[in-house]
mmCIF file of C-alpha atoms in Angstrom:
data_model
loop_
_atom_site.group_PDB
_atom_site.id
_atom_site.type_symbol
_atom_site.label_atom_id
_atom_site.label_comp_id
_atom_site.label_asym_id
_atom_site.label_seq_id
_atom_site.Cartn_x
_atom_site.Cartn_y
_atom_site.Cartn_z
ATOM 1 C CA UNK A 1 -21.742 60.614 43.633
ATOM 2 C CA UNK A 2 -23.559 63.445 45.371
ATOM 3 C CA UNK A 3 -21.840 66.329 47.173
ATOM 4 C CA UNK A 4 -23.116 68.268 50.177
ATOM 5 C CA UNK A 5 -21.462 71.605 50.853
ATOM 6 C CA UNK A 6 -21.860 73.020 54.356
ATOM 7 C CA UNK A 7 -20.519 76.548 54.780
ATOM 8 C CA UNK A 8 -21.914 79.804 56.126
ATOM 9 C CA UNK A 9 -20.167 81.764 53.342
ATOM 10 C CA UNK A 10 -22.422 82.167 50.311
ATOM 11 C CA UNK A 11 -19.344 83.049 48.229
ATOM 12 C CA UNK A 12 -17.584 79.802 49.199
ATOM 13 C CA UNK A 13 -20.738 77.762 48.565
ATOM 14 C CA UNK A 14 -21.140 79.323 45.125
ATOM 15 C CA UNK A 15 -17.515 78.900 44.044
ATOM 16 C CA UNK A 16 -17.154 75.351 45.406
ATOM 17 C CA UNK A 17 -20.408 74.274 43.758
ATOM 18 C CA UNK A 18 -19.264 75.648 40.380
ATOM 19 C CA UNK A 19 -15.833 74.013 40.745
ATOM 20 C CA UNK A 20 -17.353 70.618 41.573
ATOM 21 C CA UNK A 21 -19.849 70.729 38.702
ATOM 22 C CA UNK A 22 -17.161 71.787 36.185
ATOM 23 C CA UNK A 23 -14.740 69.125 37.468
ATOM 24 C CA UNK A 24 -16.904 66.230 36.345
ATOM 25 C CA UNK A 25 -16.831 64.743 39.849
ATOM 26 C CA UNK A 26 -20.583 65.113 40.210
ATOM 27 C CA UNK A 27 -23.764 66.376 38.640
ATOM 28 C CA UNK A 28 -25.463 66.932 41.991
ATOM 29 C CA UNK A 29 -24.396 69.440 44.623
ATOM 30 C CA UNK A 30 -26.626 70.360 47.542
ATOM 31 C CA UNK A 31 -25.604 73.413 49.555
ATOM 32 C CA UNK A 32 -26.383 74.305 53.158
ATOM 33 C CA UNK A 33 -25.496 77.579 54.822
ATOM 34 C CA UNK A 34 -25.857 76.023 58.288
ATOM 35 C CA UNK A 35 -24.752 72.748 59.804
ATOM 36 C CA UNK A 36 -28.163 72.269 61.442
ATOM 37 C CA UNK A 37 -29.935 72.361 58.075
ATOM 38 C CA UNK A 38 -27.511 69.741 56.760
ATOM 39 C CA UNK A 39 -28.146 67.514 59.795
ATOM 40 C CA UNK A 40 -31.896 67.889 59.322
ATOM 41 C CA UNK A 41 -31.459 66.794 55.692
ATOM 42 C CA UNK A 42 -29.256 63.805 56.587
ATOM 43 C CA UNK A 43 -31.756 62.626 59.196
ATOM 44 C CA UNK A 44 -34.335 62.231 56.394
ATOM 45 C CA UNK A 45 -32.027 60.044 54.288
ATOM 46 C CA UNK A 46 -31.790 56.254 54.249
ATOM 47 C CA UNK A 47 -28.958 53.776 53.706
ATOM 48 C CA UNK A 48 -30.039 53.678 50.043
ATOM 49 C CA UNK A 49 -28.897 57.246 49.440
ATOM 50 C CA UNK A 50 -26.206 57.551 46.762
ATOM 51 C CA UNK A 51 -22.595 57.712 47.846
ATOM 52 C CA UNK A 52 -22.109 61.208 49.179
ATOM 53 C CA UNK A 53 -19.168 63.473 49.905
ATOM 54 C CA UNK A 54 -19.568 66.205 52.504
ATOM 55 C CA UNK A 55 -17.340 69.271 52.409
ATOM 56 C CA UNK A 56 -17.728 70.799 55.846
ATOM 57 C CA UNK A 57 -16.474 74.199 56.977
ATOM 58 C CA UNK A 58 -15.105 74.412 60.526
ATOM 59 C CA UNK A 59 -16.025 77.923 61.640
ATOM 60 C CA UNK A 60 -19.760 78.615 61.357
ATOM 61 C CA UNK A 61 -22.283 80.335 63.599
ATOM 62 C CA UNK A 62 -24.658 78.083 65.499
ATOM 63 C CA UNK A 63 -23.298 74.576 65.089
ATOM 64 C CA UNK A 64 -19.671 74.606 63.945
ATOM 65 C CA UNK A 65 -17.996 71.829 61.966
ATOM 66 C CA UNK A 66 -16.803 69.884 64.996
ATOM 67 C CA UNK A 67 -20.217 70.077 66.670
ATOM 68 C CA UNK A 68 -21.733 68.831 63.395
ATOM 69 C CA UNK A 69 -19.401 65.811 63.468
ATOM 70 C CA UNK A 70 -20.431 65.083 67.060
ATOM 71 C CA UNK A 71 -24.074 64.882 65.964
ATOM 72 C CA UNK A 72 -23.181 63.119 62.686
ATOM 73 C CA UNK A 73 -21.650 60.296 64.774
ATOM 74 C CA UNK A 74 -25.164 59.428 65.999
ATOM 75 C CA UNK A 75 -26.610 58.887 62.514
ATOM 76 C CA UNK A 76 -27.287 55.238 61.598
ATOM 77 C CA UNK A 77 -24.189 53.244 60.601
ATOM 78 C CA UNK A 78 -25.711 52.266 57.244
ATOM 79 C CA UNK A 79 -26.110 55.915 56.333
ATOM 80 C CA UNK A 80 -22.651 56.982 57.536
ATOM 81 C CA UNK A 81 -21.062 54.149 55.517
ATOM 82 C CA UNK A 82 -22.244 55.880 52.320
ATOM 83 C CA UNK A 83 -20.743 59.249 53.290
ATOM 84 C CA UNK A 84 -17.194 60.598 53.158
ATOM 85 C CA UNK A 85 -16.611 63.745 55.204
ATOM 86 C CA UNK A 86 -13.856 66.232 54.442
ATOM 87 C CA UNK A 87 -13.435 69.389 56.468
ATOM 88 C CA UNK A 88 -12.549 72.411 54.414
ATOM 89 C CA UNK A 89 -11.208 75.546 55.994
ATOM 90 C CA UNK A 90 -8.801 78.425 55.719
ATOM 91 C CA UNK A 91 -7.753 77.813 59.326
ATOM 92 C CA UNK A 92 -4.140 77.951 60.383
ATOM 93 C CA UNK A 93 -5.071 76.954 63.932
ATOM 94 C CA UNK A 94 -2.964 73.921 64.854
ATOM 95 C CA UNK A 95 -5.615 72.798 67.368
ATOM 96 C CA UNK A 96 -8.271 72.665 64.612
ATOM 97 C CA UNK A 97 -5.903 70.709 62.387
ATOM 98 C CA UNK A 98 -5.113 68.210 65.145
ATOM 99 C CA UNK A 99 -8.796 67.812 66.046
ATOM 100 C CA UNK A 100 -9.714 67.142 62.418
ATOM 101 C CA UNK A 101 -6.879 64.635 61.972
ATOM 102 C CA UNK A 102 -7.796 62.773 65.166
ATOM 103 C CA UNK A 103 -11.505 62.457 64.331
ATOM 104 C CA UNK A 104 -12.397 59.056 62.831
ATOM 105 C CA UNK A 105 -15.276 60.515 60.803
ATOM 106 C CA UNK A 106 -13.157 63.127 59.012
ATOM 107 C CA UNK A 107 -11.097 61.800 56.122
ATOM 108 C CA UNK A 108 -8.954 64.890 55.821
ATOM 109 C CA UNK A 109 -8.846 68.628 56.420
ATOM 110 C CA UNK A 110 -8.607 70.401 53.062
ATOM 111 C CA UNK A 111 -7.580 74.019 52.723
ATOM 112 C CA UNK A 112 -9.589 76.716 51.007
ATOM 113 C CA UNK A 113 -9.774 77.331 48.169
ATOM 114 C CA UNK A 114 -10.780 73.808 47.201
ATOM 115 C CA UNK A 115 -8.256 72.081 44.945
ATOM 116 C CA UNK A 116 -10.062 69.625 42.665
ATOM 117 C CA UNK A 117 -6.956 67.507 41.806
ATOM 118 C CA UNK A 118 -6.337 66.922 45.534
ATOM 119 C CA UNK A 119 -9.978 65.954 46.098
ATOM 120 C CA UNK A 120 -9.937 63.630 43.084
ATOM 121 C CA UNK A 121 -6.859 61.841 44.339
ATOM 122 C CA UNK A 122 -8.369 61.431 47.818
ATOM 123 C CA UNK A 123 -11.516 59.972 46.238
ATOM 124 C CA UNK A 124 -9.363 57.740 43.987
ATOM 125 C CA UNK A 125 -10.925 59.142 40.815
#
């Protein structure tokens, strides 16, 4: 399973990547410091891509997490079927939490810092 981390914080990208690699969940983590770069990458992928988990920050300059999901919804079904999207944020904004919960493409909103046991249980690993 491959992981894509999308976050404008280089510190969060670094720490989450190290946590994921040490956890044994994956041997491949690709990081993006902008949602647009991640979308550009996904648009080059096919339905044969390995199963992928996206950890998506909400608050980012340019395209934020919710805008990313709006564009993600237009990717081919075969590609989206291979991807699980989790939002990850330190937000305490109830509106953000409700928006994430209501979105059919977001499995769950996880809080920062990332808790590997919670992620493992959500991925049934």
